[in-house]
XYZ file of C-alpha atoms in Angstrom:
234
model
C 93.054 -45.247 -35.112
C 92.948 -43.815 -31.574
C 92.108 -40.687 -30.019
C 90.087 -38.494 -27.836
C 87.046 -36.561 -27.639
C 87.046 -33.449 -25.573
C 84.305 -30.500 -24.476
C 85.198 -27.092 -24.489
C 87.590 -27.180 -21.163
C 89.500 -29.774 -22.944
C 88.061 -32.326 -20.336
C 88.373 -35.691 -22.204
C 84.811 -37.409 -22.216
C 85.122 -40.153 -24.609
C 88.189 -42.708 -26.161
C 87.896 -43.039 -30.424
C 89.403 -46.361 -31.656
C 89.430 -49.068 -34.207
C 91.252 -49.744 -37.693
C 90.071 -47.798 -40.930
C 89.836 -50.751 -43.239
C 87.984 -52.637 -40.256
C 85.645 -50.549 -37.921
C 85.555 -47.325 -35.887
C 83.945 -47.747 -32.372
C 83.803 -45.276 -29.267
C 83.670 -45.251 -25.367
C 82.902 -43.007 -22.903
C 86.479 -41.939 -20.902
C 85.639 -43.294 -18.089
C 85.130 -46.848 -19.224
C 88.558 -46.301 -21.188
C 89.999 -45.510 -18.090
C 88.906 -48.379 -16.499
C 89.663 -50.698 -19.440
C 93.155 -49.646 -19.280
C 94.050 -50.579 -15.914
C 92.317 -53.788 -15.852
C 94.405 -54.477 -19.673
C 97.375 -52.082 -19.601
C 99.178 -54.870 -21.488
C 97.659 -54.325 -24.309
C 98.632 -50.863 -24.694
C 101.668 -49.262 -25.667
C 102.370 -45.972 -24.390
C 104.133 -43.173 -27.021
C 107.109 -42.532 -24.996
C 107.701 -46.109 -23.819
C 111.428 -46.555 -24.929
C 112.682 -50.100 -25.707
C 113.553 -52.432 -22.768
C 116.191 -54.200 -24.838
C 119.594 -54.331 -23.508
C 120.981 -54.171 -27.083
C 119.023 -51.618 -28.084
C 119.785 -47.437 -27.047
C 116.935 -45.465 -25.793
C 116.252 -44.227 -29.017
C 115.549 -47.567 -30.110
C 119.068 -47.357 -32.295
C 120.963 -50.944 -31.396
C 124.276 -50.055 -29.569
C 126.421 -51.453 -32.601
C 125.402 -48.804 -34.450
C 125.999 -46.257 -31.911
C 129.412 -47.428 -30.872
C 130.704 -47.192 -34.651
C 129.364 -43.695 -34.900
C 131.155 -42.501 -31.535
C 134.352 -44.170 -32.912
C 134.417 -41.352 -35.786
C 136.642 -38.899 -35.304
C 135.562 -35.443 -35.410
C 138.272 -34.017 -36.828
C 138.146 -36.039 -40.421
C 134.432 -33.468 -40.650
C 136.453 -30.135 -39.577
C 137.119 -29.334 -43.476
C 133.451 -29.436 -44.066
C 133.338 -26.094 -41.787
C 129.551 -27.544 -40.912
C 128.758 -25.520 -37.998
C 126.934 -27.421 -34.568
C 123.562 -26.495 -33.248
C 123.869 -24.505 -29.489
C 121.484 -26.866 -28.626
C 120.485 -30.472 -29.373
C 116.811 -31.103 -31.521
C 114.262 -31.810 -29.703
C 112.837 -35.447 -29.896
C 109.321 -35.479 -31.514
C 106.208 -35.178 -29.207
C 104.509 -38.542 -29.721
C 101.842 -37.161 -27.474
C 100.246 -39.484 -24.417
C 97.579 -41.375 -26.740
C 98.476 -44.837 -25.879
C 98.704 -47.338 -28.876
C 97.306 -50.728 -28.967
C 99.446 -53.824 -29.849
C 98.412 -54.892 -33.236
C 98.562 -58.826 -31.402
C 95.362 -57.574 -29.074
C 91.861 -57.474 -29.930
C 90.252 -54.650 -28.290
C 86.544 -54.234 -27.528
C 86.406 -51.889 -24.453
C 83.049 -51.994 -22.600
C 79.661 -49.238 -23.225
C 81.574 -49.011 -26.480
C 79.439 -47.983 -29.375
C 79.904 -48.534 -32.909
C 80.399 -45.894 -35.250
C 81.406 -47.284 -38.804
C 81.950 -50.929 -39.851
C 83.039 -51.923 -43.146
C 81.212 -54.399 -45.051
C 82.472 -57.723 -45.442
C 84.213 -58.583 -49.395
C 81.489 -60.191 -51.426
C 82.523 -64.105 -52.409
C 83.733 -63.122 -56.306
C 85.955 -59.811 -54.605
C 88.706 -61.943 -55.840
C 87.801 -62.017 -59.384
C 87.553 -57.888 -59.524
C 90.822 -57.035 -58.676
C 90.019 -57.137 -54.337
C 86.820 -54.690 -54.687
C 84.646 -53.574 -52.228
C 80.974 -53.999 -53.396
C 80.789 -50.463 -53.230
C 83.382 -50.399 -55.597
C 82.140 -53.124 -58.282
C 79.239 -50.676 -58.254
C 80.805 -47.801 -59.348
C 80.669 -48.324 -63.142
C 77.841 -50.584 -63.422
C 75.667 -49.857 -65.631
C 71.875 -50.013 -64.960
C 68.922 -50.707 -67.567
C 67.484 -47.281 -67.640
C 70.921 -46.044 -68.676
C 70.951 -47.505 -72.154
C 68.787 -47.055 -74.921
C 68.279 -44.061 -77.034
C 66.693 -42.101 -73.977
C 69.622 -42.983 -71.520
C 70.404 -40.146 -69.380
C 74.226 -41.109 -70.114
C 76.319 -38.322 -72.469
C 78.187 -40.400 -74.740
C 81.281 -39.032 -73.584
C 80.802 -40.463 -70.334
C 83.495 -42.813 -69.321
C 81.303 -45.936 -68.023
C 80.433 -46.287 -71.856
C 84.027 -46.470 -72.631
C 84.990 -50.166 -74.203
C 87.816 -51.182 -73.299
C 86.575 -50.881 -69.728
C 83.512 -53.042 -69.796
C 86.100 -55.421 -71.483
C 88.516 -55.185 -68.714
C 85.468 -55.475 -65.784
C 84.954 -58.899 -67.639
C 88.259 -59.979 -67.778
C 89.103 -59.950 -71.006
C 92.894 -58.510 -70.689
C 93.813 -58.684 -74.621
C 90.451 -57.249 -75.839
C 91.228 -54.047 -73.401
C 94.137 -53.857 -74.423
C 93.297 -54.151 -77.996
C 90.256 -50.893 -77.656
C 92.756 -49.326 -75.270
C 95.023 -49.099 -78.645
C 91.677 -48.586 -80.591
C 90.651 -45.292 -78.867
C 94.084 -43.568 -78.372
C 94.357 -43.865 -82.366
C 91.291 -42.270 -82.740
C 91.914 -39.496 -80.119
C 95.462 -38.721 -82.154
C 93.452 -38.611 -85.710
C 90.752 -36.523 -84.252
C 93.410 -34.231 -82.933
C 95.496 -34.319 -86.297
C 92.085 -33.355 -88.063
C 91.383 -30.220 -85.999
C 94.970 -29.078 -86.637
C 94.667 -29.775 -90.176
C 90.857 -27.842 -90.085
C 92.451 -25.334 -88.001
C 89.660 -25.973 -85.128
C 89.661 -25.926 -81.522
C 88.138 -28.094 -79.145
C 86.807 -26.647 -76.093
C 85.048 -28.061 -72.920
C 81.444 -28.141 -73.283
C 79.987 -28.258 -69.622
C 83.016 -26.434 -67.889
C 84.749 -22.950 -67.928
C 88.059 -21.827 -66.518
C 87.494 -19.367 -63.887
C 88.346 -18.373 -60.231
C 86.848 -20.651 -58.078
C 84.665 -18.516 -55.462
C 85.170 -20.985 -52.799
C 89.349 -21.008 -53.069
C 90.090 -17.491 -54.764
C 92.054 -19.776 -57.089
C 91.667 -20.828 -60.810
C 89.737 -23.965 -61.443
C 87.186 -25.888 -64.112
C 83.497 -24.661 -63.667
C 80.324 -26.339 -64.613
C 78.349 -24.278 -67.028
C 75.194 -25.857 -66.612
C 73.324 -27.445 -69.078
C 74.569 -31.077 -68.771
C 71.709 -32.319 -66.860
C 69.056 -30.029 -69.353
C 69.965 -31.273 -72.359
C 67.848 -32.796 -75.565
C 70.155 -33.703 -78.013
C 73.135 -35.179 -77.799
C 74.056 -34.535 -81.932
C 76.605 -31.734 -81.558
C 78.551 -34.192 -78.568
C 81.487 -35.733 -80.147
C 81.706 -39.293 -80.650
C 84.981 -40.368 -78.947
C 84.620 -43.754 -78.450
C-alpha cells in the first residue's frame, strides 16, 4: 500500500505506506522525499520499463514479438476487422513509486497508523485465524441458560458448528446432514399445511438510504420476552 496525502491545492504533505495484512504507517512528504534519494534503490518507479535486452519495452520478450510481426496481414483480411486511427493508449500507472517487495522500509518521523496483531500460538489449529476471528462465534457464559439474550435461531447455537470449531470433521458433517433433513421436512410440512413462513424481524422494502429494495429490521428482536412462537430449527 502506497500513496499520498494532499491539502486542498493538491500540495502533497504526507507519504501513506505499508502492507494490509502487516501494518499501515505514515510520513510527512518531506521526510519521504528525503528517504528516497538517500534509498532510491529500493523503489520502483511506475513507468520504469524493463532493462532487459531480451525483453521489449512493454516488458513482452522479443521472441514473442518477432513471431507476431512474422504474421502476415493478409491471412486476417477475410475477417473484414477494421484498425483503430489511432493506437490505445498505454495505462497511466501514475508516479507513486513502488517498493521492492526484497526491501524493508521504515522511513524516518514515520508514524504508525494500524498494526495487525500477531497469530496467537494454536492459529494453526483454527484453520489460520486471527484472534479476532476465533472470537467471532464464541460463546460467552451469560449467553446460555434459559435467560440468554441469544434467539434460538441464531447461528452461533448451530451444532454442527461448535462441532467443527472443535475439530470434529465427521460429527459436522454428520449434524450438517442432520439439519438440512430437518429444514426439507419442515418445508414439506408447510406445503402439506398449506403455510407460509415469513421473516420475523425483517420486511422487504425500499431501502431509504439506496432508493433500492432491501430486508428491513422490524424491531422487536432486541424487546422480546418469549421466545415460544420462534421456530426450533436446529
Amino acid at each position: 500500500v502506497e500513496g499520498y496525502i494532499s491539502d486542498r491545492s493538491k500540495r502533497r504533505t504526507h507519504f501513506l505506506y505499508g502492507k494490509w495484512t502487516e501494518f499501515i504507517k505514515c510520513t510527512d512528504y518531506a521526510s519521504y522525499e528525503e528517504y528516497c534519494k538517500e534509498n532510491g534503490y529500493k523503489f520502483k518507479r511506475a513507468d520504469e520499463r524493463s532493462k532487459s535486452p531480451n525483453e521489449s519495452p512493454g516488458n513482452t520478450p522479443r521472441k514473442v514479438l518477432s513471431k507476431l510481426n512474422s504474421i502476415k496481414l493478409s491471412s486476417f483480411k477475410s475477417l473484414s476487422i477494421s484498425e483503430p486511427d489511432d493506437p490505445p493508449e498505454p495505462a497511466d500507472g501514475g508516479d507513486i513509486p513502488k517498493s521492492d517487495s526484497t526491501y524493508s522500509i521504515d522511513i524516518p518521523n514515520s508514524v504508525t497508523l494500524w498494526e495487525a496483531e500477531p497469530r496467537p500460538g494454536n492459529t494453526a489449529e483454527y484453520y489460520q485465524f486471527t484472534r479476532f476471528a476465533m472470537s467471532l462465534n464464541q460463546m460467552e457464559d451469560h449467553m446460555r441458560g434459559p435467560q440468554r439474550p441469544l434467539c434460538p435461531t441464531d447461528s452461533r447455537l448451530r451444532p454442527d458448528i461448535r462441532k467443527l470449531e472443535k475439530g470434529d470433521m465427521d460429527g459436522a458433517a454428520a449434524e450438517k446432514t442432520r439439519l438440512e433433513e430437518k429444514q426439507r421436512e419442515n418445508r414439506k410440512k408447510c406445503k402439506k399445511a398449506d403455510e407460509s413462513i415469513f421473516p420475523r424481524w425483517f420486511k422487504q422494502a425500499v431501502n431509504p438510504h439506496t432508493k433500492q429494495d432491501d430486508w428491513l429490521y422490524k424491531g422487536g428482536y432486541w424487546e422480546r420476552t418469549d421466545d415460544s412462537m420462534v421456530m426450533e430449527i436446529f
